[in-house]
Amino acid sequence: MIDLRTQIELARAACDVSALKKKGALPAFHNYSVFPGFCDLHVHFREPGFSYKETIVTGTRAAARGGYTAVCTMPNLDPVPDCIAHLSAQEALIARDAVIHVYPYGAITVGEKGEKLADFAALAPRVCAFSDDGHGVQQDDRMEAAMRLAKQLGKLIVAHCEVNELLRGGYIHDGAYARAHGHAGICSESEWRQIERDLNLAAKTGCGYHVCHISCKESVDLIRQAKRTGVDVSCETAPHYLTLDERDLQEDGRFKMNPPLRAPEDREALIEGVLDGTIEVIATDHAPHSPEEKARGLKGSPFGIVGLETAFPILYTRLVRPGVLPLETLLRCLISNPRNRFGLPIGADYSVWDLNERYEIDPNRFASKGRATPFAGEAVFGKCYLTVCDGKIVYQENTNE
């Protein structure tokens, strides 16, 4: 386990800004900040199976453009990585095409169908953790069995928490906006009720448990209390849940994600959770879709937005600069906490930023195939000029445009 300050020292020792300026790798007239490479525990690179949405090439290039040098890829793929043969198909693409470190998840259940457990023993040495992201495991006994097996193998269970019977056809938060505009809502209980169950199972089994993309105040409260009682639990939220709420919704598919943007008091509770350490990881849930899919409005579009290329600038601009969140706290959530929780190495990877540069987010410049972001056109501070992974430049800002 390496602390943040040691990681920053390693990154700065590896990065000679003056030499990079002389080589022309960095523009001369900027003041730069050097950070260790960010780590995202929750991305969807869609390959194999859905390469029209994203590929390992485009996904890892998008990550590098956002300052990330390590990501964990969720298993809702085709084939689902629920056995070695299926995982190998993804590993071959990663070995061939990735420009940063990519750590795949294994599925909890075969085909992510919530029934038979995946081949945990075979997968464990080659996956970062086990998850059925995109689906909550509905059967209590199935989740308990998964936790017991993961505990034996020294792996985390990483849960998308959602009680299916409480969804009731909803697609945005069951709140003021949904009522005012005639939309079907997703209640917060659909999230926190399953977290409550899983926390009890984690306490019972002793399994390391990580909760994906929490979005509501009840989830924060439950996890905070579980930590106090010694449950081995961690959690993440995403940049959009910390900076947006249902008041920001528009009739546009780029505002549709799962879980949905919730009430202002939920956003405030999430910020407090980051500040007090209840939430130790900020992950993007980068989930690209084709432009045609996301053009169908709130009701007709699939869930998911992109986030790798906007995460740090949005969080820095909206939370750090106004004094809501200390920069060191943000960096821990992006760098040291995710790596330490998942046992991922750091090396001397780094990214170089001009924190004073102001610009507008332009999805047309994204390296990702996905363009759907609620932050399109927003003015932000903090531009990544260079990302280095394993000693190689994997992203360099084009300063000739």
Short mmCIF file of C-alpha atoms in Angstrom, two decimals:
data_model
loop_
_atom_site.label_atom_id
_atom_site.label_comp_id
_atom_site.label_asym_id
_atom_site.label_seq_id
_atom_site.Cartn_x
_atom_site.Cartn_y
_atom_site.Cartn_z
CA MET A 1 0.00 0.00 0.00
CA ILE A 2 1.45 3.36 -1.08
CA ASP A 3 0.11 6.66 0.19
CA LEU A 4 -0.80 9.55 -2.07
CA ARG A 5 2.16 11.74 -1.24
CA THR A 6 4.62 8.94 -2.02
CA GLN A 7 2.83 8.36 -5.32
CA ILE A 8 3.07 12.06 -6.14
CA GLU A 9 6.79 12.05 -5.34
CA LEU A 10 7.30 9.07 -7.67
CA ALA A 11 5.39 10.80 -10.46
CA ARG A 12 7.31 14.04 -10.11
CA ALA A 13 10.62 12.18 -10.03
CA ALA A 14 9.69 10.48 -13.29
CA CYS A 15 8.54 13.68 -15.01
CA ASP A 16 11.10 16.29 -16.03
CA VAL A 17 8.87 19.16 -17.13
CA SER A 18 11.80 21.30 -18.29
CA ALA A 19 13.11 18.50 -20.49
CA LEU A 20 9.66 17.87 -21.93
CA LYS A 21 9.35 21.56 -22.78
CA LYS A 22 12.73 21.53 -24.53
CA LYS A 23 11.69 18.48 -26.57
CA GLY A 24 8.46 20.20 -27.56
CA ALA A 25 6.32 17.62 -25.77
CA LEU A 26 4.86 20.43 -23.62
CA PRO A 27 4.20 24.06 -24.62
CA ALA A 28 6.76 26.32 -22.97
CA PHE A 29 4.60 29.08 -21.51
CA HIS A 30 2.47 27.16 -19.02
CA ASN A 31 2.64 26.34 -15.33
CA TYR A 32 2.12 22.62 -14.95
CA SER A 33 0.99 20.28 -12.21
CA VAL A 34 2.15 16.65 -12.29
CA PHE A 35 -0.16 13.98 -10.87
CA PRO A 36 0.21 10.20 -10.68
CA GLY A 37 -1.97 8.50 -13.29
CA PHE A 38 -5.61 8.33 -12.26
CA CYS A 39 -7.30 4.96 -11.71
CA ASP A 40 -10.95 4.28 -12.61
CA LEU A 41 -12.55 1.21 -11.07
CA HIS A 42 -15.65 1.37 -13.26
CA VAL A 43 -15.59 1.70 -17.04
CA HIS A 44 -17.39 0.06 -19.95
CA PHE A 45 -15.20 -0.41 -23.02
CA ARG A 46 -17.86 -2.52 -24.80
CA GLU A 47 -15.43 -4.92 -26.45
CA PRO A 48 -15.87 -7.74 -27.25
CA GLY A 49 -19.45 -7.64 -28.43
CA PHE A 50 -20.41 -3.99 -28.84
CA SER A 51 -17.53 -2.33 -30.65
CA TYR A 52 -19.86 0.12 -32.41
CA LYS A 53 -20.19 1.83 -29.00
CA GLU A 54 -16.52 1.70 -27.92
CA THR A 55 -13.37 -0.38 -28.35
CA ILE A 56 -10.29 -1.05 -26.27
CA VAL A 57 -8.46 1.36 -28.58
CA THR A 58 -10.90 4.25 -28.25
CA GLY A 59 -11.65 3.61 -24.59
CA THR A 60 -8.05 3.55 -23.47
CA ARG A 61 -7.22 6.59 -25.56
CA ALA A 62 -10.11 8.43 -23.94
CA ALA A 63 -8.81 7.38 -20.54
CA ALA A 64 -5.31 8.61 -21.35
CA ARG A 65 -6.73 11.95 -22.54
CA GLY A 66 -8.36 12.30 -19.14
CA GLY A 67 -5.17 11.53 -17.21
CA TYR A 68 -6.01 7.89 -16.44
CA THR A 69 -3.37 5.18 -16.68
CA ALA A 70 -5.36 2.31 -15.12
CA VAL A 71 -8.99 1.23 -15.51
CA CYS A 72 -11.14 -1.75 -14.53
CA THR A 73 -13.53 -2.89 -17.25
CA MET A 74 -17.00 -4.13 -16.38
CA PRO A 75 -18.16 -7.55 -17.63
CA ASN A 76 -21.41 -6.74 -19.46
CA LEU A 77 -19.86 -7.88 -22.74
CA ASP A 78 -20.49 -10.56 -25.36
CA PRO A 79 -19.26 -13.04 -24.36
CA VAL A 80 -19.59 -12.25 -20.66
CA PRO A 81 -16.26 -13.08 -18.92
CA ASP A 82 -17.76 -15.83 -16.75
CA CYS A 83 -15.17 -18.49 -17.64
CA ILE A 84 -11.58 -18.56 -18.90
CA ALA A 85 -12.52 -19.03 -22.55
CA HIS A 86 -14.72 -15.93 -22.49
CA LEU A 87 -12.24 -13.87 -20.49
CA SER A 88 -9.46 -14.80 -22.91
CA ALA A 89 -11.30 -13.11 -25.78
CA GLN A 90 -11.22 -9.83 -23.88
CA GLU A 91 -7.64 -10.30 -22.70
CA ALA A 92 -6.45 -10.76 -26.29
CA LEU A 93 -7.98 -7.43 -27.29
CA ILE A 94 -6.46 -5.71 -24.27
CA ALA A 95 -3.00 -7.13 -25.00
CA ARG A 96 -3.24 -6.00 -28.62
CA ASP A 97 -4.87 -2.59 -28.34
CA ALA A 98 -4.70 -1.01 -24.87
CA VAL A 99 -2.46 2.03 -24.41
CA ILE A 100 -2.88 2.03 -20.60
CA HIS A 101 -3.33 -0.66 -17.94
CA VAL A 102 -6.67 -2.45 -18.23
CA TYR A 103 -7.88 -4.84 -15.54
CA PRO A 104 -10.98 -6.86 -16.42
CA TYR A 105 -13.70 -7.92 -14.00
CA GLY A 106 -15.06 -11.42 -13.90
CA ALA A 107 -18.82 -11.90 -13.74
CA ILE A 108 -20.49 -13.05 -10.54
CA THR A 109 -22.99 -15.22 -12.42
CA VAL A 110 -22.99 -16.99 -15.76
CA GLY A 111 -24.10 -14.54 -18.43
CA GLU A 112 -24.84 -12.03 -15.64
CA LYS A 113 -28.22 -13.73 -15.37
CA GLY A 114 -28.19 -14.00 -11.59
CA GLU A 115 -28.48 -17.78 -11.55
CA LYS A 116 -25.45 -20.11 -11.62
CA LEU A 117 -22.20 -18.72 -10.22
CA ALA A 118 -19.39 -18.06 -12.70
CA ASP A 119 -16.14 -20.03 -12.58
CA PHE A 120 -14.65 -18.04 -9.70
CA ALA A 121 -11.68 -20.32 -9.04
CA ALA A 122 -10.41 -20.24 -12.62
CA LEU A 123 -11.05 -16.53 -13.10
CA ALA A 124 -9.70 -15.23 -9.79
CA PRO A 125 -5.98 -15.05 -10.71
CA ARG A 126 -6.77 -13.05 -13.86
CA VAL A 127 -9.51 -10.59 -12.84
CA CYS A 128 -9.49 -7.54 -10.58
CA ALA A 129 -12.75 -8.49 -8.79
CA PHE A 130 -16.18 -10.01 -9.46
CA SER A 131 -19.23 -8.01 -10.52
CA ASP A 132 -22.51 -8.35 -12.38
CA ASP A 133 -22.55 -4.63 -13.10
CA GLY A 134 -25.67 -3.55 -14.91
CA HIS A 135 -27.65 -6.05 -12.84
CA GLY A 136 -28.30 -6.45 -9.15
CA VAL A 137 -27.99 -10.04 -7.92
CA GLN A 138 -31.58 -10.61 -6.80
CA GLN A 139 -31.32 -13.89 -4.87
CA ASP A 140 -30.00 -13.56 -1.32
CA ASP A 141 -28.57 -17.08 -1.24
CA ARG A 142 -26.81 -16.55 -4.57
CA MET A 143 -25.10 -13.39 -3.32
CA GLU A 144 -24.13 -15.07 -0.05
CA ALA A 145 -22.59 -18.00 -1.94
CA ALA A 146 -20.69 -15.58 -4.19
CA MET A 147 -19.36 -13.69 -1.18
CA ARG A 148 -18.20 -16.87 0.54
CA LEU A 149 -16.37 -18.02 -2.58
CA ALA A 150 -14.82 -14.60 -3.19
CA LYS A 151 -13.65 -14.50 0.42
CA GLN A 152 -11.90 -17.86 0.00
CA LEU A 153 -10.17 -16.61 -3.14
CA GLY A 154 -9.18 -13.22 -1.71
CA LYS A 155 -11.29 -11.23 -4.17
CA LEU A 156 -13.80 -8.42 -3.76
CA ILE A 157 -17.47 -8.60 -4.67
CA VAL A 158 -18.32 -5.38 -6.51
CA ALA A 159 -22.06 -4.79 -6.62
CA HIS A 160 -24.46 -2.91 -8.82
CA CYS A 161 -27.28 -2.61 -6.28
CA GLU A 162 -30.80 -2.60 -7.63
CA VAL A 163 -33.97 -4.37 -6.49
CA ASN A 164 -35.76 -5.22 -9.72
CA GLU A 165 -39.25 -5.30 -8.26
CA LEU A 166 -38.86 -1.69 -7.09
CA LEU A 167 -37.90 -0.31 -10.52
CA ARG A 168 -41.46 -0.25 -11.88
CA GLY A 169 -40.43 0.82 -15.36
CA GLY A 170 -38.64 3.97 -14.15
CA TYR A 171 -35.82 5.67 -16.00
CA ILE A 172 -35.10 8.90 -14.07
CA HIS A 173 -35.26 9.70 -10.36
CA ASP A 174 -38.66 9.45 -8.77
CA GLY A 175 -38.75 13.09 -7.78
CA ALA A 176 -39.96 16.56 -8.66
CA TYR A 177 -38.76 16.54 -12.28
CA ALA A 178 -40.37 13.18 -13.05
CA ARG A 179 -43.69 14.32 -11.60
CA ALA A 180 -43.61 17.66 -13.38
CA HIS A 181 -42.80 16.16 -16.78
CA GLY A 182 -44.73 12.91 -16.69
CA HIS A 183 -41.79 10.53 -16.50
CA ALA A 184 -41.66 7.17 -14.74
CA GLY A 185 -39.40 7.37 -11.71
CA ILE A 186 -36.80 5.10 -10.09
CA CYS A 187 -37.09 5.27 -6.31
CA SER A 188 -34.00 5.55 -4.12
CA GLU A 189 -35.11 2.46 -2.21
CA SER A 190 -34.35 0.31 -5.25
CA GLU A 191 -30.68 1.13 -4.59
CA TRP A 192 -30.35 1.32 -0.82
CA ARG A 193 -32.52 -1.69 -0.04
CA GLN A 194 -30.09 -4.03 -1.82
CA ILE A 195 -27.08 -2.31 -0.28
CA GLU A 196 -28.66 -2.96 3.12
CA ARG A 197 -29.02 -6.66 2.30
CA ASP A 198 -25.49 -6.95 0.97
CA LEU A 199 -23.97 -5.21 3.98
CA ASN A 200 -25.62 -7.80 6.21
CA LEU A 201 -24.22 -10.57 4.01
CA ALA A 202 -20.76 -9.01 4.00
CA ALA A 203 -20.84 -8.85 7.80
CA LYS A 204 -21.92 -12.49 7.91
CA THR A 205 -19.34 -13.82 5.45
CA GLY A 206 -16.41 -11.48 6.06
CA CYS A 207 -16.15 -10.85 2.33
CA GLY A 208 -14.59 -7.64 1.01
CA TYR A 209 -17.47 -5.71 -0.55
CA HIS A 210 -17.43 -2.66 -2.84
CA VAL A 211 -20.59 -0.80 -3.86
CA CYS A 212 -20.80 0.70 -7.34
CA HIS A 213 -22.01 4.24 -8.17
CA ILE A 214 -24.01 5.14 -5.06
CA SER A 215 -26.41 8.01 -5.69
CA CYS A 216 -28.64 8.63 -2.64
CA LYS A 217 -28.34 9.77 0.96
CA GLU A 218 -29.65 6.50 2.40
CA SER A 219 -26.83 4.58 0.72
CA VAL A 220 -24.27 6.91 2.27
CA ASP A 221 -25.80 6.50 5.71
CA LEU A 222 -25.92 2.69 5.48
CA ILE A 223 -22.31 2.40 4.34
CA ARG A 224 -21.10 4.87 6.96
CA GLN A 225 -22.75 2.86 9.71
CA ALA A 226 -21.44 -0.44 8.33
CA LYS A 227 -17.88 0.91 8.37
CA ARG A 228 -18.30 1.89 12.01
CA THR A 229 -19.29 -1.67 12.88
CA GLY A 230 -16.27 -3.16 11.09
CA VAL A 231 -17.78 -4.41 7.84
CA ASP A 232 -15.14 -4.68 5.10
CA VAL A 233 -16.94 -2.29 2.73
CA SER A 234 -15.90 0.44 0.33
CA CYS A 235 -17.87 2.38 -2.25
CA GLU A 236 -17.71 4.76 -5.15
CA THR A 237 -19.77 7.54 -6.58
CA ALA A 238 -19.40 9.32 -9.92
CA PRO A 239 -18.61 12.90 -10.93
CA HIS A 240 -22.15 13.53 -12.20
CA TYR A 241 -23.75 12.56 -8.88
CA LEU A 242 -21.44 14.97 -7.03
CA THR A 243 -22.03 17.93 -9.35
CA LEU A 244 -25.56 17.52 -10.78
CA ASP A 245 -29.03 16.69 -9.47
CA GLU A 246 -32.56 16.41 -10.85
CA ARG A 247 -32.80 20.21 -11.18
CA ASP A 248 -30.25 19.95 -14.01
CA LEU A 249 -32.25 17.44 -16.05
CA GLN A 250 -33.16 18.18 -19.65
CA GLU A 251 -35.26 16.25 -22.14
CA ASP A 252 -32.12 14.73 -23.63
CA GLY A 253 -30.56 11.26 -23.48
CA ARG A 254 -27.25 12.70 -22.30
CA PHE A 255 -28.87 13.18 -18.89
CA LYS A 256 -29.92 9.54 -18.55
CA MET A 257 -27.80 7.17 -16.49
CA ASN A 258 -28.37 4.39 -13.97
CA PRO A 259 -28.68 5.16 -11.13
CA PRO A 260 -30.27 8.47 -12.09
CA LEU A 261 -29.47 12.02 -11.00
CA ARG A 262 -31.31 12.36 -7.72
CA ALA A 263 -32.45 15.17 -5.42
CA PRO A 264 -30.28 18.07 -4.20
CA GLU A 265 -30.14 16.60 -0.69
CA ASP A 266 -28.74 13.36 -2.15
CA ARG A 267 -25.97 15.23 -3.92
CA GLU A 268 -25.14 17.08 -0.71
CA ALA A 269 -25.00 13.79 1.21
CA LEU A 270 -22.61 12.34 -1.37
CA ILE A 271 -20.27 15.31 -1.04
CA GLU A 272 -20.33 14.92 2.74
CA GLY A 273 -19.58 11.22 2.26
CA VAL A 274 -16.48 12.04 0.22
CA LEU A 275 -15.36 14.59 2.80
CA ASP A 276 -15.68 12.23 5.77
CA GLY A 277 -14.21 9.21 3.98
CA THR A 278 -17.38 7.15 3.73
CA ILE A 279 -16.98 7.35 -0.05
CA GLU A 280 -13.34 6.70 -0.82
CA VAL A 281 -13.46 6.32 -4.62
CA ILE A 282 -14.77 8.47 -7.46
CA ALA A 283 -15.27 6.36 -10.61
CA THR A 284 -16.69 7.58 -13.90
CA ASP A 285 -18.99 4.70 -14.91
CA HIS A 286 -17.88 5.63 -18.45
CA ALA A 287 -20.65 4.03 -20.51
CA PRO A 288 -20.60 5.00 -24.20
CA HIS A 289 -23.43 4.42 -26.66
CA SER A 290 -23.85 5.37 -30.30
CA PRO A 291 -25.20 8.85 -31.10
CA GLU A 292 -28.31 7.27 -32.59
CA GLU A 293 -29.05 5.39 -29.37
CA LYS A 294 -28.62 8.45 -27.18
CA ALA A 295 -30.80 10.64 -29.45
CA ARG A 296 -34.03 9.04 -28.22
CA GLY A 297 -34.65 11.28 -25.23
CA LEU A 298 -34.95 10.41 -21.56
CA LYS A 299 -37.44 7.62 -22.07
CA GLY A 300 -36.07 5.94 -25.19
CA SER A 301 -32.30 6.22 -24.75
CA PRO A 302 -30.21 3.53 -23.06
CA PHE A 303 -28.69 4.32 -19.67
CA GLY A 304 -25.15 5.66 -19.71
CA ILE A 305 -22.92 8.66 -20.35
CA VAL A 306 -19.20 9.05 -21.00
CA GLY A 307 -16.92 10.49 -18.35
CA LEU A 308 -13.23 9.68 -18.65
CA GLU A 309 -12.32 12.86 -20.52
CA THR A 310 -14.33 15.21 -18.32
CA ALA A 311 -14.02 13.78 -14.80
CA PHE A 312 -11.08 15.71 -13.41
CA PRO A 313 -11.88 19.08 -15.05
CA ILE A 314 -15.51 18.93 -13.86
CA LEU A 315 -14.60 17.94 -10.31
CA TYR A 316 -11.76 20.43 -10.11
CA THR A 317 -13.87 23.28 -11.47
CA ARG A 318 -17.10 22.62 -9.59
CA LEU A 319 -15.77 21.31 -6.28
CA VAL A 320 -12.09 22.09 -5.73
CA ARG A 321 -11.85 25.67 -7.02
CA PRO A 322 -14.89 26.85 -4.99
CA GLY A 323 -13.46 25.24 -1.85
CA VAL A 324 -16.07 22.48 -1.50
CA LEU A 325 -13.50 19.69 -1.72
CA PRO A 326 -9.76 19.84 -1.00
CA LEU A 327 -7.59 18.93 -3.99
CA GLU A 328 -5.79 16.29 -1.92
CA THR A 329 -9.09 14.59 -1.10
CA LEU A 330 -10.04 14.51 -4.78
CA LEU A 331 -6.65 13.07 -5.73
CA ARG A 332 -6.94 10.33 -3.12
CA CYS A 333 -10.31 9.33 -4.60
CA LEU A 334 -8.82 9.19 -8.11
CA ILE A 335 -5.34 7.80 -7.46
CA SER A 336 -4.39 6.07 -4.20
CA ASN A 337 -7.72 4.89 -2.74
CA PRO A 338 -8.88 2.87 -5.76
CA ARG A 339 -5.48 1.25 -6.24
CA ASN A 340 -5.09 0.40 -2.57
CA ARG A 341 -8.57 -1.07 -2.29
CA PHE A 342 -8.15 -3.28 -5.37
CA GLY A 343 -4.44 -4.02 -4.88
CA LEU A 344 -3.42 -2.42 -8.18
CA PRO A 345 0.16 -1.22 -8.81
CA ILE A 346 1.06 2.41 -9.43
CA GLY A 347 4.55 2.49 -10.95
CA ALA A 348 5.72 5.90 -12.13
CA ASP A 349 2.81 6.67 -14.47
CA TYR A 350 1.77 10.32 -14.53
CA SER A 351 -0.21 13.06 -16.23
CA VAL A 352 0.67 16.72 -16.69
CA TRP A 353 -1.98 19.43 -16.28
CA ASP A 354 -2.37 23.18 -16.59
CA LEU A 355 -4.89 23.82 -13.82
CA ASN A 356 -5.36 27.45 -14.82
CA GLU A 357 -6.34 26.83 -18.42
CA ARG A 358 -10.01 27.53 -19.09
CA TYR A 359 -11.83 25.94 -22.05
CA GLU A 360 -15.20 24.51 -23.03
CA ILE A 361 -15.95 20.79 -23.07
CA ASP A 362 -16.41 19.79 -26.70
CA PRO A 363 -17.64 16.21 -27.24
CA ASN A 364 -16.55 16.40 -30.87
CA ARG A 365 -12.96 16.32 -29.64
CA PHE A 366 -13.41 13.23 -27.50
CA ALA A 367 -11.23 10.21 -28.17
CA SER A 368 -14.13 8.03 -27.03
CA LYS A 369 -16.72 6.93 -29.57
CA GLY A 370 -19.32 8.10 -27.07
CA ARG A 371 -20.40 11.73 -27.18
CA ALA A 372 -23.21 11.79 -24.61
CA THR A 373 -22.24 14.00 -21.68
CA PRO A 374 -24.38 16.37 -19.59
CA PHE A 375 -21.36 18.68 -19.45
CA ALA A 376 -21.18 19.53 -23.17
CA GLY A 377 -20.32 23.19 -23.66
CA GLU A 378 -19.47 23.77 -20.01
CA ALA A 379 -16.49 26.02 -19.27
CA VAL A 380 -13.96 24.22 -17.06
CA PHE A 381 -10.46 24.68 -15.68
CA GLY A 382 -7.74 22.05 -15.92
CA LYS A 383 -6.41 20.71 -19.19
CA CYS A 384 -4.39 17.53 -19.51
CA TYR A 385 -1.39 18.11 -21.77
CA LEU A 386 0.44 14.82 -21.42
CA THR A 387 -0.12 11.33 -20.04
CA VAL A 388 2.70 8.81 -19.64
CA CYS A 389 2.18 5.11 -18.92
CA ASP A 390 5.03 2.63 -18.52
CA GLY A 391 7.44 5.31 -19.70
CA LYS A 392 5.55 5.91 -22.97
CA ILE A 393 3.60 9.00 -23.97
CA VAL A 394 0.05 7.71 -24.41
CA TYR A 395 -1.62 11.10 -24.77
CA GLN A 396 -0.28 14.44 -25.93
CA GLU A 397 -2.46 17.52 -26.36
CA ASN A 398 -2.46 18.81 -29.91
CA THR A 399 -1.37 22.41 -29.51
CA ASN A 400 -1.42 23.15 -33.23
CA GLU A 401 -5.22 23.28 -33.56
#
